[in-house]
XYZ file of C-alpha atoms in Angstrom:
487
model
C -87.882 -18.712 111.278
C -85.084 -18.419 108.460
C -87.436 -17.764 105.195
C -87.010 -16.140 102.114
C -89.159 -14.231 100.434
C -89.273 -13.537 96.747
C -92.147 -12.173 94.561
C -92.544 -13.742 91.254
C -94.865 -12.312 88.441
C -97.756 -14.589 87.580
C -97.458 -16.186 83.429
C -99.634 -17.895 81.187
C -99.800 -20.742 79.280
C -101.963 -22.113 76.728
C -104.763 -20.103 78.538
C -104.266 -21.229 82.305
C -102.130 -19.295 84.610
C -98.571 -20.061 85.199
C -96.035 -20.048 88.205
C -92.228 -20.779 87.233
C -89.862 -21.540 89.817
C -86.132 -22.139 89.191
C -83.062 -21.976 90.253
C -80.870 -21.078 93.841
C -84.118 -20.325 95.621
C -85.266 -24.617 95.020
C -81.181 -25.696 95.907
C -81.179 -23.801 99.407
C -84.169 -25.232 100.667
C -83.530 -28.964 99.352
C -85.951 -29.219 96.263
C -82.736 -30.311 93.800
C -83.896 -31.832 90.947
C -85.131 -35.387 91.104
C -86.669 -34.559 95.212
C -90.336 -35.709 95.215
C -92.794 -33.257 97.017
C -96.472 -33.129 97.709
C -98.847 -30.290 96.772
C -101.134 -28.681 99.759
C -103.741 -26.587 98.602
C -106.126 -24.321 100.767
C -108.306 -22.726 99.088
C -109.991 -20.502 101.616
C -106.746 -18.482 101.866
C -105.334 -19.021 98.561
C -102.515 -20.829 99.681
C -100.402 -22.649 97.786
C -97.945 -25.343 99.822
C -95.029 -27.627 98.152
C -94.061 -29.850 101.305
C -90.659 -32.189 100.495
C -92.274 -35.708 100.935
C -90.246 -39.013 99.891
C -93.438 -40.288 99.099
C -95.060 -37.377 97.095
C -95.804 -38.070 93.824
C -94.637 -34.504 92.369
C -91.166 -34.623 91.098
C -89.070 -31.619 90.989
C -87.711 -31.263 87.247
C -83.794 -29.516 86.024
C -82.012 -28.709 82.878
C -78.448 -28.564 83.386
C -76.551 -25.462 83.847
C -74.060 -26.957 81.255
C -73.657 -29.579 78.776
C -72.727 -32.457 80.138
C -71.724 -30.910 83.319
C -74.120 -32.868 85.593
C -75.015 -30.368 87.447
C -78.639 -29.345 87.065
C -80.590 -26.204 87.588
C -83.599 -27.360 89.400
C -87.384 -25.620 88.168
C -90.982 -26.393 89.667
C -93.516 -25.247 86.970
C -97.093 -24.816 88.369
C -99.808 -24.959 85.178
C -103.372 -25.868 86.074
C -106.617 -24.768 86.749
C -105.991 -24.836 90.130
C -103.375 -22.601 89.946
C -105.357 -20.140 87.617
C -107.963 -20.319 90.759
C -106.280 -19.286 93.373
C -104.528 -16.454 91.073
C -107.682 -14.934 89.972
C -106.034 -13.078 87.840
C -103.258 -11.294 89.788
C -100.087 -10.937 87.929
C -97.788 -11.263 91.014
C -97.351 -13.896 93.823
C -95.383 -13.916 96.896
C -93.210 -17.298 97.221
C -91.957 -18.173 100.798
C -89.103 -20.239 100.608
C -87.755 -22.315 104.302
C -86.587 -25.551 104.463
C -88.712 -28.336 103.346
C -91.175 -25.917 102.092
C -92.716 -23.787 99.755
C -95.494 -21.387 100.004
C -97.526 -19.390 97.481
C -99.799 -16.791 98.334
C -101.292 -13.762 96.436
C -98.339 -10.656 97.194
C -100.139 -8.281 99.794
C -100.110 -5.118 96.992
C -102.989 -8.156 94.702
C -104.802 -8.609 98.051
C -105.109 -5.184 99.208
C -106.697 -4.317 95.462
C -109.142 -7.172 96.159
C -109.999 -5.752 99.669
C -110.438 -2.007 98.562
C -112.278 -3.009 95.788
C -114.614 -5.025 97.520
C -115.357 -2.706 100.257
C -116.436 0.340 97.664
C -118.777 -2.207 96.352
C -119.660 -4.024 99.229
C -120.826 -0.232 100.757
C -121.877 1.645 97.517
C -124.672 -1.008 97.496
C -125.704 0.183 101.038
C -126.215 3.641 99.548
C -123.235 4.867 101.106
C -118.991 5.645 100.649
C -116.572 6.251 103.532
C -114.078 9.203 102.889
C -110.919 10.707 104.788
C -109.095 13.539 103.956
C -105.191 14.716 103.883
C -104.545 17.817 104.765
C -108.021 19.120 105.745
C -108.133 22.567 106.659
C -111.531 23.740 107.586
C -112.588 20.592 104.887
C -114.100 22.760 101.905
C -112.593 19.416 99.778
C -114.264 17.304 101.953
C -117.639 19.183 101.923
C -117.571 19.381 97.607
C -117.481 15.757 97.275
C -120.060 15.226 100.123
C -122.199 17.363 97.698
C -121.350 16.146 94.533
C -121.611 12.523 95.322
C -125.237 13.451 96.653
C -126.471 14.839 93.450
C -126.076 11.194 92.659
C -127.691 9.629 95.868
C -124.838 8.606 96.991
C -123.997 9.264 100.654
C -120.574 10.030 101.824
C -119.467 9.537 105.723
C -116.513 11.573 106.693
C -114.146 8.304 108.830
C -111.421 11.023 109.311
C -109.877 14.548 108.438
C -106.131 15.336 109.308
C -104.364 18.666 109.374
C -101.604 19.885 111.078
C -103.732 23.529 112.379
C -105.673 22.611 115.552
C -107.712 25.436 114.809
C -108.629 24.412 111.432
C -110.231 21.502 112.308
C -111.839 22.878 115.133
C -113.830 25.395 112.709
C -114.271 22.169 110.657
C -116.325 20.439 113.646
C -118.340 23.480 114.620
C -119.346 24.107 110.776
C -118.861 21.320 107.932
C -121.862 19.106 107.757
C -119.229 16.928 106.192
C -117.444 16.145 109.506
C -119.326 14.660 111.975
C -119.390 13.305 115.713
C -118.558 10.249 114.200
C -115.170 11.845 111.838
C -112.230 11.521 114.041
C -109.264 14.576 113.993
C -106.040 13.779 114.099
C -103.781 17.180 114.549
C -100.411 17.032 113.109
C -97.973 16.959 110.123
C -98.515 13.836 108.157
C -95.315 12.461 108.776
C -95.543 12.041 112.343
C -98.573 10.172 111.942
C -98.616 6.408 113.100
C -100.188 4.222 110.216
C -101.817 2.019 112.338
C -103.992 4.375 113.506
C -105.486 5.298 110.231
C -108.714 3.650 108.668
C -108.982 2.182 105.533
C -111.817 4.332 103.409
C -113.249 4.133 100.385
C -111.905 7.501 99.050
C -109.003 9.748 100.023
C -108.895 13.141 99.426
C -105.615 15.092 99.707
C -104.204 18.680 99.438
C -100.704 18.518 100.301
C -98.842 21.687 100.727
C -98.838 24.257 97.978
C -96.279 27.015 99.006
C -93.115 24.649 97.982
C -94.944 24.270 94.656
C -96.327 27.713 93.959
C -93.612 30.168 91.644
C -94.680 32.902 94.516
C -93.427 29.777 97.384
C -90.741 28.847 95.956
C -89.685 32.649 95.018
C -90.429 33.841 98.595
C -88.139 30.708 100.325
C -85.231 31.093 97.567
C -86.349 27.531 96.565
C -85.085 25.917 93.176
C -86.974 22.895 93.432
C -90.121 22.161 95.766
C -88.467 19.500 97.776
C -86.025 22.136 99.304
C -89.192 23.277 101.230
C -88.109 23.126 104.992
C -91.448 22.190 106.360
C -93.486 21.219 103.474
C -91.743 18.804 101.257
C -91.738 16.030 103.903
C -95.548 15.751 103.593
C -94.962 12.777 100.857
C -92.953 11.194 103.126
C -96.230 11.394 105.293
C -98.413 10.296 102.606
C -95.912 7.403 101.555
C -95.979 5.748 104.713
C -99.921 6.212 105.295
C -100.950 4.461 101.574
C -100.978 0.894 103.203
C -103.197 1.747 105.686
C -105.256 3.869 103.981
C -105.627 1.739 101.321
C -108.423 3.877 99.201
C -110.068 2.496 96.143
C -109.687 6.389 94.748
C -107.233 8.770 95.557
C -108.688 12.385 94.479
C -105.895 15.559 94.771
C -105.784 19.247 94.381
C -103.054 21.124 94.022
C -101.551 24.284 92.174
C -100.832 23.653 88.023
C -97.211 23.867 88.878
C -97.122 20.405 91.031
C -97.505 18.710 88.203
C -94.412 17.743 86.777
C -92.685 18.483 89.762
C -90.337 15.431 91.287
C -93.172 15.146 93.838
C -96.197 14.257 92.094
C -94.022 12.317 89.958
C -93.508 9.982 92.677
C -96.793 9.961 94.188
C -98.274 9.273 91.091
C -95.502 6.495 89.975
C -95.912 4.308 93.337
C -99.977 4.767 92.932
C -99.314 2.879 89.781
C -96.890 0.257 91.166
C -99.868 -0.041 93.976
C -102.527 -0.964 91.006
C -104.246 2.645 90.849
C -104.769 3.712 86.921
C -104.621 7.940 87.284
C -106.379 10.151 85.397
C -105.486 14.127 85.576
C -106.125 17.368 84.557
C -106.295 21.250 84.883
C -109.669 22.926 85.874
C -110.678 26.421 86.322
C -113.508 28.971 86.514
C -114.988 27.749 82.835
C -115.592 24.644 84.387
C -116.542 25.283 88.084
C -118.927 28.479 86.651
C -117.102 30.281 90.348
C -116.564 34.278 90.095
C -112.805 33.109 91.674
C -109.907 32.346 88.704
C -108.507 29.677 90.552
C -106.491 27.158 87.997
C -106.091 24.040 89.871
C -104.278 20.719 88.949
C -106.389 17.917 89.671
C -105.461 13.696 89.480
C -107.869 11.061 90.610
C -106.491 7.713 90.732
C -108.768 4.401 90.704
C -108.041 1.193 91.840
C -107.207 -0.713 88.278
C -110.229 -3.053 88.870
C -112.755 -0.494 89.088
C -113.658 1.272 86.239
C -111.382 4.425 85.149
C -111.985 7.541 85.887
C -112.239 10.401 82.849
C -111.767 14.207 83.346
C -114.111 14.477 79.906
C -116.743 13.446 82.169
C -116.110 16.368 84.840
C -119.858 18.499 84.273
C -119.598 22.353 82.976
C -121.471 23.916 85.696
C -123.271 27.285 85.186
C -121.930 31.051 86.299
C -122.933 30.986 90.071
C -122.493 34.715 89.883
C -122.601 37.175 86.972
C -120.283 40.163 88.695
C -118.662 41.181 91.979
C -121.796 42.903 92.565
C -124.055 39.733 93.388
C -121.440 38.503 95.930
C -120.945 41.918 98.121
C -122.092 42.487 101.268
C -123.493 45.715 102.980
C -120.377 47.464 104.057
C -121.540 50.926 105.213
C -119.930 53.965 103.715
C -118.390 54.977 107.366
C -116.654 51.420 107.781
C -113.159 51.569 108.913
C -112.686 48.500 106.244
C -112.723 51.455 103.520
C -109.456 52.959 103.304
C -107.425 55.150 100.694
C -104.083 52.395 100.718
C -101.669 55.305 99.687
C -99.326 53.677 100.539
C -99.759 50.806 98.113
C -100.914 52.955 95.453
C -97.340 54.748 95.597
C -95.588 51.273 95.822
C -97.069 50.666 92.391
C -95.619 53.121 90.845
C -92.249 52.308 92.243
C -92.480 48.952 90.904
C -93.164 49.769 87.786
C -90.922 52.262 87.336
C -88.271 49.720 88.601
C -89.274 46.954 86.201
C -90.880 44.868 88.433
C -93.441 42.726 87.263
C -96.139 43.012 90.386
C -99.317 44.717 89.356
C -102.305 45.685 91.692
C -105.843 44.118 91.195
C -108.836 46.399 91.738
C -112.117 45.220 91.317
C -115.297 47.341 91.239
C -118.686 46.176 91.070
C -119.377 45.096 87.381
C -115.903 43.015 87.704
C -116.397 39.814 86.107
C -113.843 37.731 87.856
C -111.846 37.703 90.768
C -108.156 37.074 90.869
C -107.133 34.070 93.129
C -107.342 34.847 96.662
C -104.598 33.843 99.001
C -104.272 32.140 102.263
C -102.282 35.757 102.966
C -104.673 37.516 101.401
C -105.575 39.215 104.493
C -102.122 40.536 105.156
C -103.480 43.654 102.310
C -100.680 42.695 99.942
C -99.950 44.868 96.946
C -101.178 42.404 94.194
C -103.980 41.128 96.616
C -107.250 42.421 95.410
C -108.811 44.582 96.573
C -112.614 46.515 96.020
C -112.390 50.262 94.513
C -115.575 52.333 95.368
C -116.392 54.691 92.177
C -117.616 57.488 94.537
C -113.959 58.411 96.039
C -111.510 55.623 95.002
C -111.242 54.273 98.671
C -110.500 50.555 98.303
C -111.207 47.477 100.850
C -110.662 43.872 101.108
C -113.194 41.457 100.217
C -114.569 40.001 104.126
C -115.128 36.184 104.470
C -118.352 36.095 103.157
C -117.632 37.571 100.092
C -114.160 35.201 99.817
C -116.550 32.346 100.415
C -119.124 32.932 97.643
C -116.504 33.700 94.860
C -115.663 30.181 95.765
C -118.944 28.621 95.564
C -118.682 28.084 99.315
C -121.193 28.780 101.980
C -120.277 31.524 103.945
C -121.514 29.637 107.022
C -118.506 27.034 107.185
C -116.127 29.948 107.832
C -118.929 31.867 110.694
C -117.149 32.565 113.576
C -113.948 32.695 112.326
C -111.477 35.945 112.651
C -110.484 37.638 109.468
C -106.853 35.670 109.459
C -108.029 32.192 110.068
C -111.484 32.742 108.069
C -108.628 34.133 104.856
C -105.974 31.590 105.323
C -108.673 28.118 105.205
C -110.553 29.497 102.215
C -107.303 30.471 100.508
C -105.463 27.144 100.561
C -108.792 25.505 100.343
C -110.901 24.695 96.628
C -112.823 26.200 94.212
C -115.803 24.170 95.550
C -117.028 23.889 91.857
C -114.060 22.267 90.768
C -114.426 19.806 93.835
C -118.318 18.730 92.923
C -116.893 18.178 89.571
C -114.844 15.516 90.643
C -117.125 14.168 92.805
C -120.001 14.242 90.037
C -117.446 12.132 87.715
C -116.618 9.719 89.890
C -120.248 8.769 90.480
C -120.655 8.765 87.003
C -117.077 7.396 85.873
C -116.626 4.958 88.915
C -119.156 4.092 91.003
C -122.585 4.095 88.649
C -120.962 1.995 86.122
C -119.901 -0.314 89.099
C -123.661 -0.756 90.146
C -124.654 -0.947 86.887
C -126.881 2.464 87.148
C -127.722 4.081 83.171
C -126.595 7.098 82.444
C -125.521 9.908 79.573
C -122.315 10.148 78.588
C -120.006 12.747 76.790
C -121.233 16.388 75.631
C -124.842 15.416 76.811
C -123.489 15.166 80.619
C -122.633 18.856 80.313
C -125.389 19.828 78.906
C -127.562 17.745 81.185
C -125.331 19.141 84.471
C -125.874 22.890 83.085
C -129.192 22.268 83.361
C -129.414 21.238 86.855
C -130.696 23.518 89.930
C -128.232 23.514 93.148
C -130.378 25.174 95.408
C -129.042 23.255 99.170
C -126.871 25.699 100.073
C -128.210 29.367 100.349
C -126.044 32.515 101.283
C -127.100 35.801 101.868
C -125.285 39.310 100.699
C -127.117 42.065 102.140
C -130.754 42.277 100.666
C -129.767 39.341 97.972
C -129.924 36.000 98.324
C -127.843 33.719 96.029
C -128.498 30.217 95.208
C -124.767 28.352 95.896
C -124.565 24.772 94.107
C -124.714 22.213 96.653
């Protein structure tokens, strides 16, 4: 019952691995120098067990503390092949001291690495990766790497989606091939989650909270720092507690450029590293997704440090989906009450300029080339939302879901049925779908391939290859056009 625990890091010597005990730890449990003990060694488990035995013909060894002091400092050095065995490799051991006895096991964090490793394996030979995600919304994160892994015959199945918007998820079961009967929900902040209830998978995807992040979030709640966020900053607390359980083989995140150095990701990505992940990040935009959306989006993907690594150099160019704002419109009629002369935010302009301030409108019109990023607020007709001009009179209009949805690379259909405000807010705090099939495409290529030993091209013959491919799975319509959306 009375144990002590204490973790020891894992040497080497003259090419067979090394475990050096010394000191208070041996004295309190009775292995003094000169106390014979037996060795116990199960090999199924990878235990380790020094046992005190008067008879056993392992002597524990000392040097003394001082010279000629006769008192010694007793040490147990374990060198063999046996030892190198049951180590495989891991730098770290967990040593149990209690009276009488001493046992050596692999420390959970080395076991856990083994275990998520070998399940990725064990069910990318099968054809097949599990996936949950972090902060869900209606899943457009979830539904990019489902499509990007496929491009590489790789099947993904959804174990679980969490989000703290009931409704979210609800759109996310009546629309996202991604999540199935078999996904299960869970509604609620990530901190009040229980850990235990949570699957392991074989990749984790995770959006936490951007508004504590964002200049505009942290401008709007008089924030200095992201972690003063009343209700948002406690999501790594959330994620903290769930990485045990979880325990992916890759972690994949989005988030905005500005959570990048922040104290935050710091962390997250600091304890990924104490928990054997190697990360790999990055910035990607519209040159690389080929979306009509400017959406600049910090990215990190962190792999298990027995896998192979990830590399953002092999994240594919994709193609423009669309050329202008024309090939994603819709039909509006002339008469629509969505068409409206916003006078009122026309003569805000010019009081905010005139005052200094550095908000500017953003009107597109049809030959418009790119679209500014569109908010989860977006809907609330803010004065630097953007908004559609028609030439013929200068009346201006939001962009409706549809159109959101395919300057996103996203299929109009995972938002159908949704009101204007819910439809807005999931596709505005969700991904530039191109950006998340990029991800996806590397790690096939990066991780998993290389794990199964599949050939493939590497470097600026990837891109070119990628440019060169035809997404044709996912088809939206915008009036009398239909568009091709990568899939």
């Amino acid at each position: 019952m009375n144990t002590d625990h204490t973790y020891y890091s894992v040497g080497e010597y003259r090419g067979v691995r090394r475990i050096w005990l010394e000191g208070g730890p041996l004295e309190k449990r009775g292995f003094t120098k000169g106390v014979t003990y037996r060795r116990e060694i199960d090999e199924a488990s990878k235990v380790v067990r020094l046992i005190r035995d008067p008879n056993g013909k392992l002597v524990v060894s000392g040097k003394e503390k001082l010279k000629d002091s006769g008192d010694y400092l007793p040490i147990i050095d374990l060198k063999n092949q046996t030892i190198t065995q049951l180590t495989e490799n891991a730098d770290e051991v967990r040593v149990d001291f209690a009276d009488g006895e001493i046992v050596i096991s692999v420390s959970h964090m080395v076991r856990q690495q083994r275990e998520r490793e070998a399940a990725l394996l064990a069910h990318a030979r099968k054809g097949y990766i599990t996936e949950g995600t972090l902060c869900a919304g209606v899943g457009m994160a979830t539904l990019a790497l489902h499509e990007g892994l496929a491009q590489h015959g790789i099947e993904m199945k959804t174990r679980w989606v969490m989000d703290r918007e009931a409704k979210y998820l609800q759109l996310a079961v009546e629309n996202n091939p991604a999540v199935t009967a078999e996904t299960r929900l869970f509604t609620g902040p990530l901190e009040r989650v229980e850990p235990s209830l949570v699957d392991s998978v074989d990749i984790c995807q995770l959006s936490l909270p951007c508004t504590s992040h964002s200049s505009a979030g942290k401008a709007k709640n008089k924030n200095v720092v992201a972690e003063a966020h009343r209700t948002d900053a406690t999501a790594v607390y959330g994620l903290m507690k769930l990485f045990d359980s979880i325990n992916a083989a890759i972690y994949c995140s989005e988030n905005v450029v500005e959570a990048r150095n922040s104290a935050s990701f710091i962390l997250i990505k600091q304890t990924l590293e104490i928990l054997g992940y190697r990360v790999a990040e990055g910035v990607l935009d519209s040159e690389q997704s080929g979306s009509l959306e400017h959406r600049r989006r910090y990215w990190f993907v962190a792999v298990s440090s027995g896998l192979p690594a990830a590399d953002f150099e092999q994240i594919p160019v994709y193609p423009k989906a669309h050329r202008t704002v024309k090939d994603i419109m819709d039909d509006i009629p002339d008469d629509s009450p969505m068409w409206s002369d916003n006078d009122y935010l026309k003569i805000k302009a010019v009081k905010d300029e005139a005052a200094g301030k550095g908000f500017r409108r953003q009107l597109l019109n049809t030959s418009s080339e790119r679209v500014p990023t569109l908010n989860r607020t977006y809907h609330k007709r803010q004065s630097t939302g953007a908004f559609l001009v028609r030439e013929i009179d200068q009346k201006e209009r939001l962009l409706t879901l549809a159109e959101q949805a395919r300057a996103k690379q996203c299929d109009p259909s995972l938002v159908a049925g949704a009101t204007f405000t819910t439809g807005t807010e999931v596709l505005g705090q969700g991904i530039d779908m191109g950006q998340g099939r990029g991800i996806a495409e590397m790690i096939a290529r990066c991780v998993i391939n290389p794990l199964l030993g599949v050939q493939q091209a590497v470097g600026d013959s990837v891109k070119a290859q990628v440019a060169s491919i035809t997404h044709n799975n996912a088809v939206c319509h915008a009036g009398e056009h239909q568009m091709a959306l990568f899939g």
